[in-house]
Amino acid sequence: MKKVIAILVVALGFTINGNAQDKMMKNDVVKTIALEQTAGEFTQKSVTVSEGTYIFSVSNNHVGKDVGLVLVPKGKDASKPENHIATAYVTSVVKDGEVETSQATTLTKGEYVYFCPLNPTPQYTLTVK
């Protein structure tokens, strides 16, 4: 009898866990914003998206050095790390010819600026409508 109860408890646990994951996937659709860096610039000079959750995918198109990504709400001092949206950082530096991604980042309506601190680029605009 104890074995039957243990099996039922385990089965119930898997069912609840599976349902919770299904609901999370349906409610939190994560989209990708792909950005490419070349020597001294991003090829995407501005990006416009709707509110939602995004992963940034940054490619290093033979820059000759490592690259990264910083995202800051427009109007805040980008030189201060406390103003950076840390989840938008790529999870590791992007080596020459490679692609790296960020964590999921929820963006709300407004304007942001993005740039690379390692391959100094101008600040570009990300608009969320």
PDB file of C-alpha atoms in Angstrom:
ATOM      1  CA  MET A   1       0.000   0.000   0.000  1.00  0.00           C
ATOM      2  CA  LYS A   2       2.844   2.386   0.833  1.00  0.00           C
ATOM      3  CA  LYS A   3       4.338   1.791  -2.609  1.00  0.00           C
ATOM      4  CA  VAL A   4       1.036   2.604  -4.311  1.00  0.00           C
ATOM      5  CA  ILE A   5       0.704   5.854  -2.342  1.00  0.00           C
ATOM      6  CA  ALA A   6       4.319   6.788  -3.106  1.00  0.00           C
ATOM      7  CA  ILE A   7       3.765   6.159  -6.834  1.00  0.00           C
ATOM      8  CA  LEU A   8       0.595   8.278  -6.795  1.00  0.00           C
ATOM      9  CA  VAL A   9       2.378  11.135  -5.012  1.00  0.00           C
ATOM     10  CA  VAL A  10       5.240  11.075  -7.540  1.00  0.00           C
ATOM     11  CA  ALA A  11       2.817  10.955 -10.481  1.00  0.00           C
ATOM     12  CA  LEU A  12       0.811  13.851  -9.046  1.00  0.00           C
ATOM     13  CA  GLY A  13       4.009  15.865  -8.575  1.00  0.00           C
ATOM     14  CA  PHE A  14       5.022  15.357 -12.212  1.00  0.00           C
ATOM     15  CA  THR A  15       1.535  16.328 -13.390  1.00  0.00           C
ATOM     16  CA  ILE A  16       1.472  19.548 -11.363  1.00  0.00           C
ATOM     17  CA  ASN A  17       5.014  20.463 -12.430  1.00  0.00           C
ATOM     18  CA  GLY A  18       4.211  19.832 -16.106  1.00  0.00           C
ATOM     19  CA  ASN A  19       1.049  21.956 -15.953  1.00  0.00           C
ATOM     20  CA  ALA A  20       2.904  24.815 -14.270  1.00  0.00           C
ATOM     21  CA  GLN A  21       5.580  24.776 -16.980  1.00  0.00           C
ATOM     22  CA  ASP A  22       2.948  24.732 -19.737  1.00  0.00           C
ATOM     23  CA  LYS A  23       1.226  27.797 -18.223  1.00  0.00           C
ATOM     24  CA  MET A  24       4.545  29.646 -17.905  1.00  0.00           C
ATOM     25  CA  MET A  25       5.417  28.965 -21.536  1.00  0.00           C
ATOM     26  CA  LYS A  26       2.022  30.191 -22.760  1.00  0.00           C
ATOM     27  CA  ASN A  27       2.064  33.381 -20.662  1.00  0.00           C
ATOM     28  CA  ASP A  28       5.719  34.333 -21.108  1.00  0.00           C
ATOM     29  CA  VAL A  29       6.559  34.203 -24.797  1.00  0.00           C
ATOM     30  CA  VAL A  30      10.207  35.141 -25.096  1.00  0.00           C
ATOM     31  CA  LYS A  31      11.300  36.756 -28.348  1.00  0.00           C
ATOM     32  CA  THR A  32      14.809  37.425 -29.617  1.00  0.00           C
ATOM     33  CA  ILE A  33      16.407  40.723 -30.607  1.00  0.00           C
ATOM     34  CA  ALA A  34      19.388  39.927 -32.832  1.00  0.00           C
ATOM     35  CA  LEU A  35      22.201  42.475 -32.901  1.00  0.00           C
ATOM     36  CA  GLU A  36      25.359  42.265 -34.989  1.00  0.00           C
ATOM     37  CA  GLN A  37      28.591  44.098 -34.239  1.00  0.00           C
ATOM     38  CA  THR A  38      31.253  45.024 -36.737  1.00  0.00           C
ATOM     39  CA  ALA A  39      34.347  47.139 -36.055  1.00  0.00           C
ATOM     40  CA  GLY A  40      33.162  50.157 -34.056  1.00  0.00           C
ATOM     41  CA  GLU A  41      29.424  49.802 -34.618  1.00  0.00           C
ATOM     42  CA  PHE A  42      26.245  47.770 -34.447  1.00  0.00           C
ATOM     43  CA  THR A  43      24.715  47.179 -37.857  1.00  0.00           C
ATOM     44  CA  GLN A  44      21.254  47.834 -36.337  1.00  0.00           C
ATOM     45  CA  LYS A  45      21.203  51.590 -35.704  1.00  0.00           C
ATOM     46  CA  SER A  46      17.787  51.490 -34.023  1.00  0.00           C
ATOM     47  CA  VAL A  47      15.302  48.831 -33.000  1.00  0.00           C
ATOM     48  CA  THR A  48      11.559  49.138 -32.332  1.00  0.00           C
ATOM     49  CA  VAL A  49       9.650  46.376 -30.533  1.00  0.00           C
ATOM     50  CA  SER A  50       6.456  45.942 -28.541  1.00  0.00           C
ATOM     51  CA  GLU A  51       6.386  45.428 -24.786  1.00  0.00           C
ATOM     52  CA  GLY A  52       7.422  41.957 -23.767  1.00  0.00           C
ATOM     53  CA  THR A  53      10.213  39.654 -22.756  1.00  0.00           C
ATOM     54  CA  TYR A  54      13.264  39.418 -24.975  1.00  0.00           C
ATOM     55  CA  ILE A  55      16.610  37.686 -25.202  1.00  0.00           C
ATOM     56  CA  PHE A  56      19.376  39.669 -26.876  1.00  0.00           C
ATOM     57  CA  SER A  57      21.475  37.673 -29.326  1.00  0.00           C
ATOM     58  CA  VAL A  58      24.739  39.470 -30.105  1.00  0.00           C
ATOM     59  CA  SER A  59      27.028  38.360 -32.921  1.00  0.00           C
ATOM     60  CA  ASN A  60      30.642  39.396 -33.352  1.00  0.00           C
ATOM     61  CA  ASN A  61      31.149  39.791 -37.096  1.00  0.00           C
ATOM     62  CA  HIS A  62      34.952  39.667 -37.121  1.00  0.00           C
ATOM     63  CA  VAL A  63      35.508  42.760 -35.001  1.00  0.00           C
ATOM     64  CA  GLY A  64      38.947  41.465 -34.024  1.00  0.00           C
ATOM     65  CA  LYS A  65      38.237  41.706 -30.296  1.00  0.00           C
ATOM     66  CA  ASP A  66      35.607  40.607 -27.788  1.00  0.00           C
ATOM     67  CA  VAL A  67      32.288  42.462 -27.749  1.00  0.00           C
ATOM     68  CA  GLY A  68      29.368  42.823 -25.341  1.00  0.00           C
ATOM     69  CA  LEU A  69      26.101  44.658 -24.801  1.00  0.00           C
ATOM     70  CA  VAL A  70      24.876  47.285 -22.349  1.00  0.00           C
ATOM     71  CA  LEU A  71      21.230  48.409 -22.218  1.00  0.00           C
ATOM     72  CA  VAL A  72      20.188  51.511 -20.260  1.00  0.00           C
ATOM     73  CA  PRO A  73      16.897  53.425 -19.983  1.00  0.00           C
ATOM     74  CA  LYS A  74      17.267  56.577 -22.099  1.00  0.00           C
ATOM     75  CA  GLY A  75      18.158  59.607 -20.005  1.00  0.00           C
ATOM     76  CA  LYS A  76      20.071  57.671 -17.347  1.00  0.00           C
ATOM     77  CA  ASP A  77      23.855  57.917 -17.077  1.00  0.00           C
ATOM     78  CA  ALA A  78      25.138  54.961 -19.115  1.00  0.00           C
ATOM     79  CA  SER A  79      28.582  55.211 -17.521  1.00  0.00           C
ATOM     80  CA  LYS A  80      27.143  54.071 -14.166  1.00  0.00           C
ATOM     81  CA  PRO A  81      26.666  50.283 -13.955  1.00  0.00           C
ATOM     82  CA  GLU A  82      23.776  50.709 -11.504  1.00  0.00           C
ATOM     83  CA  ASN A  83      21.757  52.170 -14.401  1.00  0.00           C
ATOM     84  CA  HIS A  84      22.411  49.174 -16.667  1.00  0.00           C
ATOM     85  CA  ILE A  85      19.742  46.536 -17.177  1.00  0.00           C
ATOM     86  CA  ALA A  86      21.905  43.624 -16.060  1.00  0.00           C
ATOM     87  CA  THR A  87      19.731  40.876 -17.556  1.00  0.00           C
ATOM     88  CA  ALA A  88      20.476  42.312 -21.011  1.00  0.00           C
ATOM     89  CA  TYR A  89      24.214  41.682 -20.623  1.00  0.00           C
ATOM     90  CA  VAL A  90      25.357  38.753 -22.745  1.00  0.00           C
ATOM     91  CA  THR A  91      26.112  35.795 -20.477  1.00  0.00           C
ATOM     92  CA  SER A  92      29.753  35.833 -21.627  1.00  0.00           C
ATOM     93  CA  VAL A  93      31.820  38.077 -23.881  1.00  0.00           C
ATOM     94  CA  VAL A  94      31.262  37.484 -27.576  1.00  0.00           C
ATOM     95  CA  LYS A  95      34.447  36.209 -29.150  1.00  0.00           C
ATOM     96  CA  ASP A  96      35.381  36.940 -32.764  1.00  0.00           C
ATOM     97  CA  GLY A  97      33.000  35.159 -35.156  1.00  0.00           C
ATOM     98  CA  GLU A  98      30.697  33.892 -32.365  1.00  0.00           C
ATOM     99  CA  VAL A  99      27.225  34.639 -30.989  1.00  0.00           C
ATOM    100  CA  GLU A 100      26.190  34.931 -27.331  1.00  0.00           C
ATOM    101  CA  THR A 101      22.829  35.630 -25.701  1.00  0.00           C
ATOM    102  CA  SER A 102      21.501  37.471 -22.668  1.00  0.00           C
ATOM    103  CA  GLN A 103      19.051  36.359 -20.042  1.00  0.00           C
ATOM    104  CA  ALA A 104      15.358  37.006 -20.617  1.00  0.00           C
ATOM    105  CA  THR A 105      14.754  40.745 -20.180  1.00  0.00           C
ATOM    106  CA  THR A 106      11.314  42.290 -19.771  1.00  0.00           C
ATOM    107  CA  LEU A 107      10.982  45.581 -21.618  1.00  0.00           C
ATOM    108  CA  THR A 108       8.237  48.107 -20.875  1.00  0.00           C
ATOM    109  CA  LYS A 109       7.142  51.081 -22.989  1.00  0.00           C
ATOM    110  CA  GLY A 110       9.805  53.728 -23.368  1.00  0.00           C
ATOM    111  CA  GLU A 111      13.184  54.358 -24.905  1.00  0.00           C
ATOM    112  CA  TYR A 112      16.468  52.677 -24.107  1.00  0.00           C
ATOM    113  CA  VAL A 113      19.996  53.028 -25.411  1.00  0.00           C
ATOM    114  CA  TYR A 114      22.326  50.150 -26.214  1.00  0.00           C
ATOM    115  CA  PHE A 115      26.040  50.070 -26.919  1.00  0.00           C
ATOM    116  CA  CYS A 116      29.153  47.943 -26.606  1.00  0.00           C
ATOM    117  CA  PRO A 117      31.605  48.870 -23.852  1.00  0.00           C
ATOM    118  CA  LEU A 118      34.368  46.581 -25.198  1.00  0.00           C
ATOM    119  CA  ASN A 119      34.285  47.547 -28.882  1.00  0.00           C
ATOM    120  CA  PRO A 120      33.389  51.190 -28.274  1.00  0.00           C
ATOM    121  CA  THR A 121      30.275  51.991 -30.268  1.00  0.00           C
ATOM    122  CA  PRO A 122      27.928  54.972 -30.343  1.00  0.00           C
ATOM    123  CA  GLN A 123      24.726  54.693 -28.322  1.00  0.00           C
ATOM    124  CA  TYR A 124      21.810  53.398 -30.375  1.00  0.00           C
ATOM    125  CA  THR A 125      18.085  53.638 -29.626  1.00  0.00           C
ATOM    126  CA  LEU A 126      15.751  50.800 -28.681  1.00  0.00           C
ATOM    127  CA  THR A 127      12.121  51.923 -28.666  1.00  0.00           C
ATOM    128  CA  VAL A 128       9.445  49.865 -26.921  1.00  0.00           C
ATOM    129  CA  LYS A 129       5.857  50.699 -27.939  1.00  0.00           C
TER     130      LYS A 129
END
